[in-house]
XYZ file of C-alpha atoms in Angstrom:
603
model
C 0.000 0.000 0.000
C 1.667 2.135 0.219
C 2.442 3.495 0.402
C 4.902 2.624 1.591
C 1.722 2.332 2.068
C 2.171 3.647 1.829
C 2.764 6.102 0.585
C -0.881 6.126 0.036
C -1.438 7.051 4.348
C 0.635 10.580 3.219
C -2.519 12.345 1.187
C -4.332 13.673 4.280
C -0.730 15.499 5.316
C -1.846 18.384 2.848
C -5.110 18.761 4.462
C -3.367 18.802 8.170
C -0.740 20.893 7.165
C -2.945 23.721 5.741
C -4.042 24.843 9.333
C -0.733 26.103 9.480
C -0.163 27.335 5.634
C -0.665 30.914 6.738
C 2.114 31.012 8.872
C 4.186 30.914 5.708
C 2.230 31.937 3.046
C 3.906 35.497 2.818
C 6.097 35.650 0.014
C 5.391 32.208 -0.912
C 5.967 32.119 -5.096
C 5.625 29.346 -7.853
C 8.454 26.856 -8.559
C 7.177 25.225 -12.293
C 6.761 21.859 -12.662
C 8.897 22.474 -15.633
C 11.700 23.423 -13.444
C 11.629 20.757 -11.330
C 11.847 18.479 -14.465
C 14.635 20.111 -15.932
C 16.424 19.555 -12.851
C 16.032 15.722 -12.345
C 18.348 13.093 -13.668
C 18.695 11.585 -17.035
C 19.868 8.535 -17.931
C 23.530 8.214 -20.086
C 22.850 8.221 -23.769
C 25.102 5.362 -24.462
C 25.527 1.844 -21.681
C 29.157 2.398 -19.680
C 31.867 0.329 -19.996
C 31.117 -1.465 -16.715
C 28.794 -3.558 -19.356
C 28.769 -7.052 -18.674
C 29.234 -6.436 -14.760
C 26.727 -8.619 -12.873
C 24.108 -7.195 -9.921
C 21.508 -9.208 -8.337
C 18.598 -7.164 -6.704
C 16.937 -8.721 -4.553
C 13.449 -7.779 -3.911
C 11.525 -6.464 -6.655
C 9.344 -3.916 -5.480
C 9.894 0.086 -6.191
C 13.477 0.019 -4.225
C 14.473 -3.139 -6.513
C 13.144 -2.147 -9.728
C 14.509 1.650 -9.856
C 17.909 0.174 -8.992
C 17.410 -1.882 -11.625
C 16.455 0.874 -13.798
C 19.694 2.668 -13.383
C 21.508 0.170 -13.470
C 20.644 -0.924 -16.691
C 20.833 2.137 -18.833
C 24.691 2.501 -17.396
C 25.566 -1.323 -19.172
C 25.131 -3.107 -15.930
C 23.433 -6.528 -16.177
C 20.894 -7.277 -13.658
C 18.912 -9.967 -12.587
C 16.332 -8.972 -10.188
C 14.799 -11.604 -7.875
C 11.096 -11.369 -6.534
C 9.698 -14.359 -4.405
C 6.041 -13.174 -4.910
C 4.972 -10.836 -7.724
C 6.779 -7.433 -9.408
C 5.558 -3.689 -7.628
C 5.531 -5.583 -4.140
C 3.780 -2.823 -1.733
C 2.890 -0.759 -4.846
C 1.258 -3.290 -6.914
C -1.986 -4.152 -7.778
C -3.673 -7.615 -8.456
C -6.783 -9.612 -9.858
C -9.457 -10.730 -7.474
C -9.196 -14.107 -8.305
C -12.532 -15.992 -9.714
C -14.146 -12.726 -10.315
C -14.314 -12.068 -14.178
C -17.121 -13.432 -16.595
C -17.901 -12.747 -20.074
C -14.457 -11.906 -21.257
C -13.829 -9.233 -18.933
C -10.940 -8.849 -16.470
C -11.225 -9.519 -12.890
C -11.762 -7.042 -10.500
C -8.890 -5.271 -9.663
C -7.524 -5.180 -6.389
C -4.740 -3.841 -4.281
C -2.296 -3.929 -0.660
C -3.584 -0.100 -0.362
C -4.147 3.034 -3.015
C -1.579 4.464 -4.237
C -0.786 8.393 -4.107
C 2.084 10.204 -5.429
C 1.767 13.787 -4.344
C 3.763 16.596 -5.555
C 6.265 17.017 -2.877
C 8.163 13.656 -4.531
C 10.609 14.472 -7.540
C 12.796 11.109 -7.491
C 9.831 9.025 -8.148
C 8.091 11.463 -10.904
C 11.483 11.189 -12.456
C 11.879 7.574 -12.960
C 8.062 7.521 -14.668
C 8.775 9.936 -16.871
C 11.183 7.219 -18.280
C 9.056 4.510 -18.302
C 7.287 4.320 -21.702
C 3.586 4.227 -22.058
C 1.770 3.928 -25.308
C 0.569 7.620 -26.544
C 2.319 9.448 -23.248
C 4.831 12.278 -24.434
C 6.050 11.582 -20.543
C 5.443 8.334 -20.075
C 3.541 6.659 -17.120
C 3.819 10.218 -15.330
C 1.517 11.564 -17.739
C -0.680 8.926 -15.988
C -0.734 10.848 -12.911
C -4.292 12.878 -12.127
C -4.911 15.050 -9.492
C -8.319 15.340 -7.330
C -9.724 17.910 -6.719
C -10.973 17.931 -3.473
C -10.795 15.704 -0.184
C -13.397 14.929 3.163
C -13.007 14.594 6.448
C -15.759 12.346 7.260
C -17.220 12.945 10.585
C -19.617 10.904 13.037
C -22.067 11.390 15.285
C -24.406 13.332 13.391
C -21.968 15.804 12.476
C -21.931 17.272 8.700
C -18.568 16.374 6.847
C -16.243 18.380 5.839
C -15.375 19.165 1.751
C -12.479 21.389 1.078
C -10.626 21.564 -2.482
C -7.198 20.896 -3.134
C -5.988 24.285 -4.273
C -3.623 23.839 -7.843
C -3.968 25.596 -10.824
C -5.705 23.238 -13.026
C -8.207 22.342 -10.939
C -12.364 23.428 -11.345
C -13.808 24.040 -7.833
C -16.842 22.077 -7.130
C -20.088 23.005 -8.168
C -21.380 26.124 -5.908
C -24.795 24.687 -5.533
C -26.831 25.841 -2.218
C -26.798 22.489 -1.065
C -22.790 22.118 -1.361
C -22.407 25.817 -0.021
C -24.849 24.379 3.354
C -22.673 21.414 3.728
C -19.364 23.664 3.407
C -20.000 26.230 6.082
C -21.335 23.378 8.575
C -18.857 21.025 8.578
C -16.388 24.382 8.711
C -17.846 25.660 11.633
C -18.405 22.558 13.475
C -15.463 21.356 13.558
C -13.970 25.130 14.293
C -16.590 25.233 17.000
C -15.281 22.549 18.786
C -11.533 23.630 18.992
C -10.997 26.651 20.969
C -9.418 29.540 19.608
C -6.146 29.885 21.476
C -5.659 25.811 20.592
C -5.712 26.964 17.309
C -3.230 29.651 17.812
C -1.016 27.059 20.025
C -1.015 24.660 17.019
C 0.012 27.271 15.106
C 2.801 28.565 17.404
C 4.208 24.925 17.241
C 3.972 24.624 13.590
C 7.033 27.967 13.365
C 8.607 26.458 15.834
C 9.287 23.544 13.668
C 9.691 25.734 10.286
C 12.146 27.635 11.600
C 13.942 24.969 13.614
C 17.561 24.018 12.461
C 18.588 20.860 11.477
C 20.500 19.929 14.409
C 17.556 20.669 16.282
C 15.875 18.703 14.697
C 17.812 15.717 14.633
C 18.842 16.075 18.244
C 15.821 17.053 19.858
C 12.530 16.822 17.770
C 13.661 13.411 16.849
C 13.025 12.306 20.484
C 10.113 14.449 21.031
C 7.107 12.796 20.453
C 4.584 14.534 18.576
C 1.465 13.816 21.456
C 4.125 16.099 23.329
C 5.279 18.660 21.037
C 1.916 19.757 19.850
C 0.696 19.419 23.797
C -2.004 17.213 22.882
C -2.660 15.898 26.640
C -3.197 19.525 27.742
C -6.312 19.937 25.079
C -9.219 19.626 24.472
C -10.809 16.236 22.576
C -11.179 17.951 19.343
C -7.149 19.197 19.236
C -6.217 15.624 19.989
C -8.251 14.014 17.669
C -7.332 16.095 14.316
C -4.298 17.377 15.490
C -2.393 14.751 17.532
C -3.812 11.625 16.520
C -5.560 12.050 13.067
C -1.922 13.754 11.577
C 0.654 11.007 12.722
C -1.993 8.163 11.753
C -2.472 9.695 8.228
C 0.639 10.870 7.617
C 3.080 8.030 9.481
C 1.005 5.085 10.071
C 2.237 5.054 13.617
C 0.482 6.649 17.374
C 1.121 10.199 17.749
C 2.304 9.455 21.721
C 5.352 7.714 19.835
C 5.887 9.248 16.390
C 8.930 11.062 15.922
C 7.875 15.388 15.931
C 11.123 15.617 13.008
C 8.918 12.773 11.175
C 5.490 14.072 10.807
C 7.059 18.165 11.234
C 9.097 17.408 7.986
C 6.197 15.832 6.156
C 3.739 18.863 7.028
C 6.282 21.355 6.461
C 6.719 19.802 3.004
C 2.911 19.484 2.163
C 2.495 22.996 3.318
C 5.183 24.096 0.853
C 3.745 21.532 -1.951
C 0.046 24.099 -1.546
C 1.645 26.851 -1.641
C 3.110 25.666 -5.104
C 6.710 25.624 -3.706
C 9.121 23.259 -5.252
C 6.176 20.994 -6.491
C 6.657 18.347 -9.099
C 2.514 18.579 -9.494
C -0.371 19.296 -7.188
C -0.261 17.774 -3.612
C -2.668 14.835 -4.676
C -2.038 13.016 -7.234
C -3.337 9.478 -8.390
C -2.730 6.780 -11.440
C -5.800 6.528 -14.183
C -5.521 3.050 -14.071
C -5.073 0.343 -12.454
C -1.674 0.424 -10.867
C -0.332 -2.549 -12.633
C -1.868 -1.541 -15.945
C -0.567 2.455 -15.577
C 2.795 1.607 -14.449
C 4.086 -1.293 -12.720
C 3.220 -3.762 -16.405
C 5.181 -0.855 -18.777
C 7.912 -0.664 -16.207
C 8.493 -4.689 -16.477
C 8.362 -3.878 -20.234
C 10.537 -1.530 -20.503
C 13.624 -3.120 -18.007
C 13.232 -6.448 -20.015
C 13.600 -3.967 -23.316
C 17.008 -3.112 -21.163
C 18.167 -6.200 -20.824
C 17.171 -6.908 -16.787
C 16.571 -10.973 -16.430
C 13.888 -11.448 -13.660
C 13.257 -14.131 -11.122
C 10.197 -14.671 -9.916
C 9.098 -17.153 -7.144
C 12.498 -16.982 -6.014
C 12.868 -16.295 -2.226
C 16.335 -15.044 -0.776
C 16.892 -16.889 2.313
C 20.618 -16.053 2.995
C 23.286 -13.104 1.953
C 26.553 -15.003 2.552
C 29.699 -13.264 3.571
C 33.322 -14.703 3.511
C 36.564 -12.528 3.440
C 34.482 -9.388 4.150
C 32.447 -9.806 0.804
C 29.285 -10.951 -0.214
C 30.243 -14.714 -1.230
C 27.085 -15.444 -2.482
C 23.178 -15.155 -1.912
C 20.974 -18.483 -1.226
C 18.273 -18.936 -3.313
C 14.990 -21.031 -2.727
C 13.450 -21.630 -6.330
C 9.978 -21.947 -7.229
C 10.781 -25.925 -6.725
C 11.851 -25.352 -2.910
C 15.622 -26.460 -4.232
C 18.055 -23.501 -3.031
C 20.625 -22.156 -5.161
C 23.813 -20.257 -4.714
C 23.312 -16.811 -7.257
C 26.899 -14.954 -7.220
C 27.584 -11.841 -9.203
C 29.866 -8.792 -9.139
C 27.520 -6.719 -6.656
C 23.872 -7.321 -4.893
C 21.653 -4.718 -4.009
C 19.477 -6.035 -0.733
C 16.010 -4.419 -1.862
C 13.723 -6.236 0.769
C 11.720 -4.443 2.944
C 13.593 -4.052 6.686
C 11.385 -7.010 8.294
C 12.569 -9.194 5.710
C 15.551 -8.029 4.379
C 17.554 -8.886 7.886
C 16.254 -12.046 8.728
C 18.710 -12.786 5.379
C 21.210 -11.226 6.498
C 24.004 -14.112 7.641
C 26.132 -13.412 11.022
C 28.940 -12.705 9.001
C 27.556 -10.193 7.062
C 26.161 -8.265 10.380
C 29.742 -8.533 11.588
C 30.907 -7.017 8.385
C 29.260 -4.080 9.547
C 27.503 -3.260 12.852
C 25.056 -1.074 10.984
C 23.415 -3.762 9.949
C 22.037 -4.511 13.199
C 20.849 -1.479 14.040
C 18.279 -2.021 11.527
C 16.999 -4.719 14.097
C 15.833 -1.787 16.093
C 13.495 -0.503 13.553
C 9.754 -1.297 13.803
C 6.859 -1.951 11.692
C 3.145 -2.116 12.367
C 0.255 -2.515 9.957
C -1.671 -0.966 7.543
C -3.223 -2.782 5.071
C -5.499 -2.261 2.148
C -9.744 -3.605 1.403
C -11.792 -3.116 -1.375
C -15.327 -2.746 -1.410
C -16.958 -3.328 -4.885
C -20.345 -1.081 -5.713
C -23.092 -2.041 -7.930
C -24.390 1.414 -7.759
C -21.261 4.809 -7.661
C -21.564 6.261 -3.696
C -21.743 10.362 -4.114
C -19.133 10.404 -1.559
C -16.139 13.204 -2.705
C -14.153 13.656 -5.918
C -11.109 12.215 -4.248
C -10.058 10.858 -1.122
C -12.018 10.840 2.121
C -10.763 10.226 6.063
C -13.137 8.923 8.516
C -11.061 10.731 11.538
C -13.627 9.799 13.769
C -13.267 5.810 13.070
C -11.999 3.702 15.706
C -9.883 1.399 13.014
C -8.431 5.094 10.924
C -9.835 4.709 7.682
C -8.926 6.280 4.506
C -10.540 5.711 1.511
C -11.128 6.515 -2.509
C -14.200 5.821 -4.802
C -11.347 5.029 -8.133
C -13.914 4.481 -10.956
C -14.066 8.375 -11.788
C -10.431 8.842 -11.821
C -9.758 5.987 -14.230
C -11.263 7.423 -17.472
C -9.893 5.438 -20.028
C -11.967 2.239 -18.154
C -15.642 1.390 -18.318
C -15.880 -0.091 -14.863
C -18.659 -2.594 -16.020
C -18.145 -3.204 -19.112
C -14.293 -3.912 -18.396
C -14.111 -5.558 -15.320
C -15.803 -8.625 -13.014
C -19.122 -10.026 -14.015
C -20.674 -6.793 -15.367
C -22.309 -5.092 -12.107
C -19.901 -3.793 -10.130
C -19.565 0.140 -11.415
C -16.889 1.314 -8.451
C -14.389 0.128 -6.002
C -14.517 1.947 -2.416
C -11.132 1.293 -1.709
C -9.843 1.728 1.976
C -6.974 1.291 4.041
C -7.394 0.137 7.646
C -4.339 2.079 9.629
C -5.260 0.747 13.355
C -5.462 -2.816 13.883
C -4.924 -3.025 17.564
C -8.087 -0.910 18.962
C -11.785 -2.404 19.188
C -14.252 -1.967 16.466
C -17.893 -0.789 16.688
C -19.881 -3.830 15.365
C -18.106 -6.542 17.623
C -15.414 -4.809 20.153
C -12.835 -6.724 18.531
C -9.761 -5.138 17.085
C -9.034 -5.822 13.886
C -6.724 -8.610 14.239
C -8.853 -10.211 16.019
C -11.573 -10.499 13.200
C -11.842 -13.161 11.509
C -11.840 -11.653 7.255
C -15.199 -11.952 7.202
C -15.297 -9.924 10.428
C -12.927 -7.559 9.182
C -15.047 -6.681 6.103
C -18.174 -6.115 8.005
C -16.854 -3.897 10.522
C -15.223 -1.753 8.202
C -18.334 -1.258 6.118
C -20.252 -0.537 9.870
C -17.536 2.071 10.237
C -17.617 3.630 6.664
C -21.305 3.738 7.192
C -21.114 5.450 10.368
C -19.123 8.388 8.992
C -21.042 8.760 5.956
C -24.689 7.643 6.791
C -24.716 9.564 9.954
C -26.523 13.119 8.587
C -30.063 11.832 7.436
C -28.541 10.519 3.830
C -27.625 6.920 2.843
C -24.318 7.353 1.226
C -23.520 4.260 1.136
C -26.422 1.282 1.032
C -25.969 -2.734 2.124
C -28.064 -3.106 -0.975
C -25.558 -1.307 -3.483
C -22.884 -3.730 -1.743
C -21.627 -6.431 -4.464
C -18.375 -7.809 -3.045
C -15.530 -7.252 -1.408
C -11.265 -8.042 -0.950
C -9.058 -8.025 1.417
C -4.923 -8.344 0.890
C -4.244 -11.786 1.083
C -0.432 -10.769 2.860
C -3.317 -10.904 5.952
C -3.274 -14.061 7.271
C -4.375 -16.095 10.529
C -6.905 -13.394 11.452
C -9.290 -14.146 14.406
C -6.600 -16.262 15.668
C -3.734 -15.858 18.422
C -1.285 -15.238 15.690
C -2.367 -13.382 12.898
C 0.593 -12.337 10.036
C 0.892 -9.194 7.432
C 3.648 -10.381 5.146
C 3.558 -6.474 4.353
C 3.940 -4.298 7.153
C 4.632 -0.796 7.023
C 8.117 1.015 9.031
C 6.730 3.200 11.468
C 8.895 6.112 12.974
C 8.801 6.097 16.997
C 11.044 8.811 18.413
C 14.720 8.049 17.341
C 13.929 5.833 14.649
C 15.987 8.069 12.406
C 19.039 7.468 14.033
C 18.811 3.900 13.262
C 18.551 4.070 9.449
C 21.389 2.619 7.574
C 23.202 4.634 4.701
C 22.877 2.775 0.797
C 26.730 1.736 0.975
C 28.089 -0.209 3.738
C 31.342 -1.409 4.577
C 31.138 -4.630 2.405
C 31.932 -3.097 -0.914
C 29.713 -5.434 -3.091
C 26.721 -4.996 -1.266
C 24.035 -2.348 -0.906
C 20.599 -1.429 0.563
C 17.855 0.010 -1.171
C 14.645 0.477 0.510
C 12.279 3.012 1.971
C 14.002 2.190 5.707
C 17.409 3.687 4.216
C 18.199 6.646 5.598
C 17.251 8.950 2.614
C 16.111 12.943 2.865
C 12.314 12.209 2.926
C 11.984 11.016 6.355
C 9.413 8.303 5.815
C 8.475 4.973 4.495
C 7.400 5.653 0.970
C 7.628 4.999 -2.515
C 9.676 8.051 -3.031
C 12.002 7.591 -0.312
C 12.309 3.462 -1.677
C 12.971 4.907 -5.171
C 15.601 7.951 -3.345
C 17.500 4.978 -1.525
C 18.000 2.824 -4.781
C 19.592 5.550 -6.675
C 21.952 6.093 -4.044
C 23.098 2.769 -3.024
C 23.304 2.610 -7.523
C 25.474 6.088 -6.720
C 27.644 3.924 -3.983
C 27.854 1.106 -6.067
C 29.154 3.160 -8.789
C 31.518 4.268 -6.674
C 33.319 1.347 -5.780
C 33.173 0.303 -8.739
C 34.929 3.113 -10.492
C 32.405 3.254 -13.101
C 32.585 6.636 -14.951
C 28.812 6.394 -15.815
C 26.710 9.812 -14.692
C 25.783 9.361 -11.423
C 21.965 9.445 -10.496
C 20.515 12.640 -9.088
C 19.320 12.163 -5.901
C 16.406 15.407 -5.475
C 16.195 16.322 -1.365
C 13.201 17.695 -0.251
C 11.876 21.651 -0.879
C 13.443 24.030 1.605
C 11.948 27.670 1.841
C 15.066 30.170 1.456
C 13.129 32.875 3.386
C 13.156 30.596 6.374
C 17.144 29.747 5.866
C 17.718 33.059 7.829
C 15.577 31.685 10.770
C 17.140 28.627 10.690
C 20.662 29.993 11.139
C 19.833 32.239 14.186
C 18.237 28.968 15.851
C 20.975 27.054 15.266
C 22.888 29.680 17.476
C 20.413 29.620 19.915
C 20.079 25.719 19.803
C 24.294 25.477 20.177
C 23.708 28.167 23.618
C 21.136 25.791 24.779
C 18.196 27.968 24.157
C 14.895 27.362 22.733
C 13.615 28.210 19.751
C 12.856 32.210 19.365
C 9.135 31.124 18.883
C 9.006 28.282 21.637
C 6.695 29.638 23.884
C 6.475 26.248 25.995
């Protein structure tokens, strides 16, 4: 999901964020898409002479198939092995059984995807990824929303607001949409005091204008649930404010999430509205499909390169002898394990699996490695419900903050235009898929007071549906009807539900206070082998597709290195920063260095 899930749990940031968008909207100007484009990295025209040298990738989700993207077009040859299916997180899949009369099954997915402006790695590496009739290949598959929810319970009127960007139509200014605006405005205003408000606010320029030691040093061990005060306010505050930002924005609690995590996401999102250093608006989605839009053309295109791919292989051991990777164990799709050598291997697992393989040798190689055993995950995971009749929900995505389980959710159907639902997919009567990502599994539900792991799938399904309807059916209007309910899908990484020990093969890194500080570099101190994956330490501090696609080009960057390879070196695009805030940032790093607060830190 993802994404990195995950990405996917980052869209609401924008929303969060603009509370606080005033604080630096003076001044604020346009940075063009063009521009950012210009400045991204090209691939060499012509394959180096390191052609013929051999990688193996292992893992091929984003981190493993944009290193072996660069790798390729600099003459590298690369075999990339995947035990389970190419995109990992990011992929999509059929629902199997569930297509009749010639059409395809329903599609399905570990979580939506969302790719919002602040990324510029990612955006980068579809642009180079043909697609039939793009001029910019799958990126030209990218399509912005125009507006979002927060969908509230309790008899209390949503709120709409549109997602400001140039291109975008605001909704229709009908009396009935104008009623519904102001309400939900001004009942969820009602219900945080004023000088909360302000206080949020004061917290927010505390962060902006925060140095980077600070930062690091200290807002990296400040949880959030403390720096924004949330135990000192009132319901409301903590709800939207504490809990409903870190949950949305870093899958994790907001009494553990790391302030420099979620502060450096919202800072970026507030930037990305303000149309500073944005690759595109601050929500963007695929028009497809996310196999057919990109993760099929990108498969396409590396074999078109020359990459060799392995799939149903599992990597069960990285070998080490002499301080070098020896070797990688294997199992094949027939359970025999083989030994795969080659000149360098890039570990592109995610964290929870990629250091179970890693062999005692190799961890004594370098004692970075187990640091990474310090890094946690938790779960967020993706279900689809499939509509017989199209919900008038939102034109984009919607956030039940009140929901006990912290559901997001998108109708797709309307944003893939090039796809008659019916006619194309299932058995002819589904016409949407309500797809939603669960981000709490450990709190009780309202339909049986079970969390969600301890649901059986069944259980699951309904429960989510009772929530859903409770946020949207809860103002005298059946959004969304049992009747209109055809089927439904849940990632089959869940397993063992409703038992003592249920499994996720694909959970998501969460970032408790000084999780940072446990993130490994690309290169390590073996000098054939390299990590790629959205736990390397990389400038976006989460787990996302664009840090996962940031950490493969530069452990490709290290590798190229040590190799001596005089190919062009990927460019590696850090994160916006203001330069009218650089000024602010200096005279707190003075401060910070005295031992004194922040200039704004009022306590």
């Amino acid at each position: 999901m993802a994404g990195t899930r995950s990405s996917r749990r980052t869209f609401i940031a924008g929303a969060g964020a603009a509370a606080a968008s005033g604080a630096v909207a003076a001044g604020a100007g346009a940075t063009s898409a063009a521009a950012a484009t210009a400045a991204a990295g090209s691939p060499p025209a012509q394959p180096s002479p390191s052609a013929g040298r051999r990688v193996a990738v292992l893992g091929g989700g984003v981190a493993g198939l944009t290193a072996a993207h660069e790798l390729a077009e600099r003459g590298y040859a690369v075999t990339v092995y995947e035990r389970r299916a190419l995109g990992g997180k990011a992929r999509s899949m059929d629902v199997p059984g569930s297509a009749r009369g010639g059409r395809r099954p329903l599609p399905a997915e570990h979580g939506f995807r969302f790719i919002p402006g602040i990324y510029h790695n990612l955006p980068d590496t579809m642009r180079r990824i043909p697609f039939p009739g793009n001029a910019h290949g799958v990126w030209d598959n990218l399509v912005a929303p125009r507006e979002m929810m927060f969908a509230r319970a309790a008899g209390r009127e949503d709120l709409r607001a549109p997602i400001p960007w140039p291109e975008h139509s605001p909704a229709e200014l009908t009396p009935e949409e104008l009623r519904r605006a102001l309400t939900g405005i001004l009942q969820t205003l009602v219900r945080l005091p004023p000088h909360e408000t302000a206080y949020f606010v004061d917290r927010v320029l505390v962060f902006l204008t925060s140095c980077d030691e600070r930062r690091d040093e200290v807002w990296e061990r400040t949880p959030w649930w403390d720096f924004v005060r949330a135990a000192r306010m009132s319901n409301e505050y903590r709800r939207i404010l504490a809990v409903g930002i870190t949950r949305n924005i870093v899958a994790t609690k907001a009494e553990e999430a790391s302030t420099r995590t979620v502060g450096t996401l919202g800072e970026a999102f507030v930037f990305n509205l303000l149309g500073r250093g944005a690759d595109g608006p601050p929500d963007r989605i695929l028009n497809l499909p996310t196999n057919e839009a990109w993760i099929d053309p990108w498969e396409a295109h590396l074999r078109s390169l020359g990459v060799e791919f392995r799939i149903g292989w599992t990597v069960r051991e990285v070998r080490c002898a002499g301080g070098r990777v020896s070797g990688v164990a294997v199992e094949g799709p027939d359970g025999a394990v083989h030994s795969v050598t080659a000149d360098h291997y890039v570990s592109a697992l995610p964290v929870e699996h990629a250091r179970r393989t890693w062999s005692a040798a190799l961890r004594a190689a370098d004692p970075m490695l187990g640091r990474c055993d310090r890094l946690q995950t938790d779960w967020m995971t993706g279900i689809q419900f499939y509509l017989t009749e199209r919900a008038p929900l939102v034109h984009g995505h919607l956030n039940c903050i009140d929901s006990p389980w912290s559901l997001t959710a998108i109708q797709q159907a309307e944003h893939w235009p090039d796809r008659d639902f019916p006619a194309d997919y299932g058995d002819g009567s589904a016409v949407d898929c309500l797809s939603v990502d669960i981000s709490e599994w450990d709190k009780p539900g309202i339909l049986y007071g079970k969390t969600a792991k301890q649901c059986t799938r069944e259980e699951v399904a309904r429960e989510v549906w009772a929530q859903l309807k409770a946020s949207l059916n809860d103002t005298g209007k059946t959004l969304l009807a049992d009747s209109k309910l055809h089927s439904w899908f849940l990632d089959p990484g869940v397993d063992g539900l409703g038992t003592p020990h249920p499994t996720n093969q694909d959970e998501l890194l969460i970032h408790p206070v000084g999780t940072f500080h446990n993130r490994p570099s690309a290169g390590t101190r073996i000098p054939n082998f390299f990590l790629s994956g959205d736990y390397v330490a990389v400038d976006i501090d989460l787990a996302t597709m664009e840090g996962a696609n940031a950490s493969a080009r530069a452990a490709v960057n290290s590798l190229l290195d040590r190799d001596g390879s005089p190919a062009p070196r990927c460019t590696v695009r850090p994160l916006y920063r203001a330069p009218e805030l650089e000024a602010a940032k200096r005279h707190d790093l003075w401060r910070h260095r005295l031992g004194l607060r922040n200039v704004f830190d009022l306590g």
